XYZ file of C-alpha atoms in Angstrom:
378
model
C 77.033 28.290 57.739
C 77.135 26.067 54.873
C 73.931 25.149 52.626
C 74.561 21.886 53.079
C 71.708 19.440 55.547
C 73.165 18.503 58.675
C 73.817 15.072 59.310
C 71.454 13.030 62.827
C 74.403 13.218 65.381
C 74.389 9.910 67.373
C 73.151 9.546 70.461
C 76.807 8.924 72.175
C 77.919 11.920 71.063
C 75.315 14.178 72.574
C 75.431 12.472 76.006
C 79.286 14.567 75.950
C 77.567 17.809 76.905
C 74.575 19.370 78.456
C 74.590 21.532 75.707
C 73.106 21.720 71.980
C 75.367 20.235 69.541
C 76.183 22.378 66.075
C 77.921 20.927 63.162
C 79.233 23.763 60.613
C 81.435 23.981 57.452
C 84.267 26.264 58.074
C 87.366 27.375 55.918
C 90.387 29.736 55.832
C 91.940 29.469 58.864
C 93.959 26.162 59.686
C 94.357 27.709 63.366
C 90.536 26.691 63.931
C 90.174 23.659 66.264
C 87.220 22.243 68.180
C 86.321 24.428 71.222
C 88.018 27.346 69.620
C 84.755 28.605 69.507
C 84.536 29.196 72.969
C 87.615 31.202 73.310
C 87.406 35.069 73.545
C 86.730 36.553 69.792
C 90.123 37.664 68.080
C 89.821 41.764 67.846
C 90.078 41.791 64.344
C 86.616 40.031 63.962
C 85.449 41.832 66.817
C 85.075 45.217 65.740
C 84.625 43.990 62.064
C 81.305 42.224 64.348
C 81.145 45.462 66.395
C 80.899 45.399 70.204
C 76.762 45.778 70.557
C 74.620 42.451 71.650
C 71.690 41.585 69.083
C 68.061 40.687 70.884
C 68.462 37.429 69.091
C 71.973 35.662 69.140
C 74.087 35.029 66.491
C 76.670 32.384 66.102
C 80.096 33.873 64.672
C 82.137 31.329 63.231
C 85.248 31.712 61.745
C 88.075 29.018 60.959
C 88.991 25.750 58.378
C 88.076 23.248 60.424
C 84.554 20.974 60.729
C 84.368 21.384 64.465
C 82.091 20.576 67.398
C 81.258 22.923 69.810
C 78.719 23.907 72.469
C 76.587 26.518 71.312
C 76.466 28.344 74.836
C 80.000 29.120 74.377
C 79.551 30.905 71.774
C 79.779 34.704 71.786
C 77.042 36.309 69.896
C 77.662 38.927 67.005
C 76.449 42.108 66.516
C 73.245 42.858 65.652
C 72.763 44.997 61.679
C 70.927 48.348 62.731
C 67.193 48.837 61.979
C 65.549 52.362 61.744
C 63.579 51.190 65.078
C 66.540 50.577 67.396
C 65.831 54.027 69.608
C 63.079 55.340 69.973
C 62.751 59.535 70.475
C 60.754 61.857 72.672
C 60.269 65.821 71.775
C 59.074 67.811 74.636
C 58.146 71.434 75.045
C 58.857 72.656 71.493
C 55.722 74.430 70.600
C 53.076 73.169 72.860
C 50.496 75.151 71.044
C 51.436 73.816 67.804
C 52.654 77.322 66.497
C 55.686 79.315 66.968
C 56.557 83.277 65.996
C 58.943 84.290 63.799
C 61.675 86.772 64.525
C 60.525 86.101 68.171
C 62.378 84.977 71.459
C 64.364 81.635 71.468
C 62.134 78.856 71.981
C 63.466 76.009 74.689
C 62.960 72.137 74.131
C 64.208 68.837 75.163
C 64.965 65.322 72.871
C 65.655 61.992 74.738
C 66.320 58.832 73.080
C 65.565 55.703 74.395
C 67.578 52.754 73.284
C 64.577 49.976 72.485
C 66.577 47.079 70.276
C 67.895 44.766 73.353
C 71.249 45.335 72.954
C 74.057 48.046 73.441
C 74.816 50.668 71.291
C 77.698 52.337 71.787
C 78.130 55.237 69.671
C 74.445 57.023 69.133
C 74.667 60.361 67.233
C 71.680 62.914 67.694
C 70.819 64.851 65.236
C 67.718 68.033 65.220
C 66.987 69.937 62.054
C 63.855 70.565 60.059
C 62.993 69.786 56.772
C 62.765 71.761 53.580
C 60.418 74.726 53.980
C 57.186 76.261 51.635
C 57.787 79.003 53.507
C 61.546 80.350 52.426
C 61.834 82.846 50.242
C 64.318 81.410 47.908
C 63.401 77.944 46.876
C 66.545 77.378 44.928
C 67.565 74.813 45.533
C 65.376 73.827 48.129
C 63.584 75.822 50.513
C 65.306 76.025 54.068
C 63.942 77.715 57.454
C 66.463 80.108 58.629
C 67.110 80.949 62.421
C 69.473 79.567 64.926
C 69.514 76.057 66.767
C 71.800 75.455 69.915
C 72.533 72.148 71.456
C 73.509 72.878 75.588
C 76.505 70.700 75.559
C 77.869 70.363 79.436
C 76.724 74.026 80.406
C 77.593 75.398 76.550
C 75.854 75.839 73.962
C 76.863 75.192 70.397
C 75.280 76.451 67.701
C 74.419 73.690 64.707
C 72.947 74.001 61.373
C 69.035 74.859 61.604
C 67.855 72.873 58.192
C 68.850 69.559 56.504
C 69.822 71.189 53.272
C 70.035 68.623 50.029
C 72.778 66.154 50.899
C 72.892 64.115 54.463
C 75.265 65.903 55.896
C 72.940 67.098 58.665
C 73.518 63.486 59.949
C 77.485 64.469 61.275
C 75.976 67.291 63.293
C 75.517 65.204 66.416
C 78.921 63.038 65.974
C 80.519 65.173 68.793
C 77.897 64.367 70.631
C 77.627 61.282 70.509
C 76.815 58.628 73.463
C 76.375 54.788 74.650
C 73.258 53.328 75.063
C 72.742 50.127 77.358
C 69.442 48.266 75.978
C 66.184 50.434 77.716
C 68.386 53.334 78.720
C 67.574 56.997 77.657
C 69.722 60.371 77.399
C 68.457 63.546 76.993
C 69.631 66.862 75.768
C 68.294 70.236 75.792
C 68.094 72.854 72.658
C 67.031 75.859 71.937
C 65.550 77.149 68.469
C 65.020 80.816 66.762
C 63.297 81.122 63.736
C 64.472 84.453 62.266
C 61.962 87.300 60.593
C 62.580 86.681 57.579
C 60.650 83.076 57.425
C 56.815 82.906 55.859
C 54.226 81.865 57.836
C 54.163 78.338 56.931
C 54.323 74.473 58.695
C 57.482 73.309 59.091
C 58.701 69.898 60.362
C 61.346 69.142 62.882
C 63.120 65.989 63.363
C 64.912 64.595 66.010
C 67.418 61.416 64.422
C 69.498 58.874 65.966
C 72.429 57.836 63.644
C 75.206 55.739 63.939
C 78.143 55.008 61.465
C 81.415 56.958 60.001
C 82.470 59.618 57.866
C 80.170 59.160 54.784
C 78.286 56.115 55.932
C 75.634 56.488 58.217
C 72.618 54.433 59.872
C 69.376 56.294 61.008
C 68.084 54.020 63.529
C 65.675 56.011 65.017
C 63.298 59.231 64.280
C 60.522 61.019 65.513
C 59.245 64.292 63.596
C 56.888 67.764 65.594
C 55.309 69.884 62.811
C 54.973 73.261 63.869
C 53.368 76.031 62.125
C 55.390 79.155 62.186
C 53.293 82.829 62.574
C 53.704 86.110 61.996
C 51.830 88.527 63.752
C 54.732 91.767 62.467
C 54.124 90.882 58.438
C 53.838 93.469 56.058
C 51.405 93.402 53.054
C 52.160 94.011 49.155
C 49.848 94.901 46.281
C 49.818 96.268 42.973
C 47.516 98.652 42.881
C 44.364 97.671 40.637
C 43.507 101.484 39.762
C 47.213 101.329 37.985
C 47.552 99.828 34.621
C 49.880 96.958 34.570
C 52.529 96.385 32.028
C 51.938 93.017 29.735
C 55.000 93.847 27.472
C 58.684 95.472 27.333
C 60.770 95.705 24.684
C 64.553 95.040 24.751
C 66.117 98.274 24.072
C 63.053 100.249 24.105
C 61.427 102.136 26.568
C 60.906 101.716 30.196
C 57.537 100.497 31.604
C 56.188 101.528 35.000
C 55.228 99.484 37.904
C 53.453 100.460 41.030
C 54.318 98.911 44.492
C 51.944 99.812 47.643
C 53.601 98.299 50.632
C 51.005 98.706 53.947
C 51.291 97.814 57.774
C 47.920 95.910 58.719
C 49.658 94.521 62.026
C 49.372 96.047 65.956
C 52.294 97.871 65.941
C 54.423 100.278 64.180
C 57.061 99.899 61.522
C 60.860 101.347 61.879
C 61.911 100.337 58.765
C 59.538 99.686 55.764
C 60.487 99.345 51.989
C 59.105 98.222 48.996
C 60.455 95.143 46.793
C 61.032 94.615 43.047
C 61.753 91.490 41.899
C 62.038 90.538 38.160
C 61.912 86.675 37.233
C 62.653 84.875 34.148
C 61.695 81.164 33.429
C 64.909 80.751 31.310
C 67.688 81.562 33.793
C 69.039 83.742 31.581
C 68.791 87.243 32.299
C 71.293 89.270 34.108
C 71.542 92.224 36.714
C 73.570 93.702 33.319
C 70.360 93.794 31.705
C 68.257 95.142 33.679
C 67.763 99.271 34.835
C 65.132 99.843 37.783
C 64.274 103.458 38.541
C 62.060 105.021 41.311
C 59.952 107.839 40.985
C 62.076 110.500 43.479
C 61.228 113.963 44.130
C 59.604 114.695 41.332
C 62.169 113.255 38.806
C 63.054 108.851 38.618
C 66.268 107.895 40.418
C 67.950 104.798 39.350
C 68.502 102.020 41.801
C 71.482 99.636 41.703
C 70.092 95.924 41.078
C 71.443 92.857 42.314
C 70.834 89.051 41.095
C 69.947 86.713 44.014
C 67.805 83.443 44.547
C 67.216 82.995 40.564
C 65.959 86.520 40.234
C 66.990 90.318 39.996
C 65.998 92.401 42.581
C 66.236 96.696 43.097
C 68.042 97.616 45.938
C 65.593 99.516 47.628
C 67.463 99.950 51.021
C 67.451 104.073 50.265
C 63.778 103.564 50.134
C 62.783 102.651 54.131
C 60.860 104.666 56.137
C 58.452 104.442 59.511
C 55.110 103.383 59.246
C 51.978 104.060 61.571
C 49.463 100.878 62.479
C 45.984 102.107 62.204
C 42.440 100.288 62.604
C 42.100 100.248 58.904
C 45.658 99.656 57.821
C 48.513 101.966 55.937
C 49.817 102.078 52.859
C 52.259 103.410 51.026
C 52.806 104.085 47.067
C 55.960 103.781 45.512
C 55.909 104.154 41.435
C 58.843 102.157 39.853
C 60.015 101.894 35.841
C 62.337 99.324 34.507
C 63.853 98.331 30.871
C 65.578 95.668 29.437
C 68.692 96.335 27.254
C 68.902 95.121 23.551
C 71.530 92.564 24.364
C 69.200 90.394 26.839
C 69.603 87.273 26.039
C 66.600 85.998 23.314
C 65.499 82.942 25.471
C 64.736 85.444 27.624
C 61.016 85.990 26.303
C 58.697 86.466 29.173
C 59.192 87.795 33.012
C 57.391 87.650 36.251
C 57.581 91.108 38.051
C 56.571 91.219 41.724
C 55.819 93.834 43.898
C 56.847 93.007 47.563
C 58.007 94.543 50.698
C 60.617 94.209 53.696
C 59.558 95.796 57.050
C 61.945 95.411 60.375
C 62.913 91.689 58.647
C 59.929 90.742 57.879
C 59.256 89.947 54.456
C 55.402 90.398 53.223
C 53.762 88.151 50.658
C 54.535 88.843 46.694
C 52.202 89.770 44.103
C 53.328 89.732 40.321
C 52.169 90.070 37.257
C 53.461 88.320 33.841
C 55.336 90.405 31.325
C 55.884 89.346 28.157
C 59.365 90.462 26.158
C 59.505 91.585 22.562
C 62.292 92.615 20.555
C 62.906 95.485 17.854
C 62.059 94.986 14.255
């Protein structure tokens, strides 16, 4: 509609029709005559319009003419998508508010309710959570890790568990996508898994409605459960405080020694515990090439093969595993490990983290670490 005030109409004129009388500026299409407004849309401004019916009407006007025409006739237009078009229902995920890792799948439901007035016709739902404190690599962003299915018509299908860093979480539902007549709900089952090898921590789940194509997408609708997830099968870490520490190694020089004491404070037993090294460098500049790890090994040291992952360098202590007994007071074992830095690391590389960690059946205990600081000959 034009900026321009409409003109009093006089009072012959409005006598014509029963209806409200509206007087707009139109241009660009010498096929436009009066009533042509009352005619079915063309499908070209149809689906540029799109096919959904807004709460309040709009007038759609198109054509070169100055015409009269009864508003009544007049289809309305869509309706631009708000974030509060659908509104979305969780149930059954977590009803205590906590969930156990490396445990049994966990069974929920997410309806969607469509609460704007008018139709939508193509609703994508989406279920992920958010980035996690409790991953162990937070590079680039922490995500849970496990499995998510969506039952789709008796199968399941297995979709992404986290949102990751971009949005496209949001094209996870576009398969499964459905209409929505205004107050009508749908509602789909899942199931979620979060594996072992996720700290206890919170973590948030959302449940999205999203409409739109390939690289554009709408949210208009979202509801988020936080859940906190347990671990009642953790192991524990320490560095011994009996055991000196190393503050300093020197590229090229000699190797310092570390102690790891992986224990099992839990109910139950452990097939398969090991000890973790980890070595961490602010910079981002030291290599696996750099490093040598050795473990003390029947009465000599035994070198380990090292491996960079997550921003760090880490032993491979797979060799290492072995059962370990629960008791009332806990278990522990001692593992005594040496590393060295070779004379071509890098120079910003001037300082390290080392941690001491462990990895029983999965399940990854808490690190401890201790700040080294790196000197160079002469």
């Amino acid at each position: 509609m034009a900026g321009a005030p409409v003109p009093a109409w006089p009072e012959a004129l409005a006598a014509r029709t029963a209806f409200p009388v509206h007087r707009g500026l139109l241009a660009q299409d010498p096929h436009f005559v009066p009533g042509a407004l009352g005619r079915p849309v063309p499908a070209q401004l149809a689906a540029a319009a799109g096919s959904a019916t807004p709460a309040q009407p709009v007038l759609l006007l198109h054509g070169a003419a100055d015409p009269l025409a009864p508003a009544a006739a007049v289809r309305p237009a869509a309706a631009k998508p708000t974030d509060h078009d659908v509104a979305i229902r969780i149930e059954g995920l977590a009803p205590d508010g906590s969930l156990a890792v490396g445990g049994a799948p966990s069974t929920f439901t997410v309806t969607w309710t469509n609460t704007s007035g008018h139709r939508l016709d193509s609703v994508a739902p989406v279920v992920s959570t958010e980035s996690f404190a409790g991953a162990r690599c937070q590079v680039p962003a922490g995500q849970a890790q496990g499995v998510l299915r969506r039952e789709d018509g008796g199968v399941w299908k297995e979709l992404p568990l986290s949102q990751g860093t971009g949005m496209d979480f949001a094209t996870t539902g576009a398969d499964a996508a459905f209409a929505l007549a205004p107050g009508a709900s749908h509602t789909l089952t899942y199931t979620v898994q979060f594996g072992a090898d996720n700290g206890p921590a919170p973590v948030t789940v959302d449940a999205d409605a999203f409409v739109g194509g390939t690289g554009e997408f709408t949210r208009i609708g979202r509801t988020s459960r936080r859940v906190t997830l347990v671990d009642g099968h953790r192991p524990t870490a320490s560095m011994p405080t009996m055991t000196p520490r190393p503050t300093k190694v020197t590229a090229g020089g000699p190797a310092v020694e570390v102690e790891d004491s992986p224990g099992n404070f839990t109910q139950q037993p452990f097939q398969h515990l090991a000890p973790l090294l980890t070595l961490a460098d602010p910079s981002g500049r030291l290599r696996a090439a750099d490093v040598t790890v050795e473990v003390a090994d029947a009465g000599g040291w035994r070198e380990l093969p090292v491996v960079e992952e997550c921003g760090t360098i880490s032993a491979d202590t797979s060799s290492l595993a072995r059962p370990l007994e629960s008791g009332p007071y806990g278990r522990v074992l001692n593992f005594d490990f040496r590393f060295a830095l070779a004379a071509g690391t890098a120079p910003e590389v001037t300082s390290l983290t080392v941690s001491a960690g462990a990895l029983a059946d999965g399940h990854f205990a808490e690190t401890v670490g201790t700040r080294v600081a790196v000197e160079r000959q002469g």
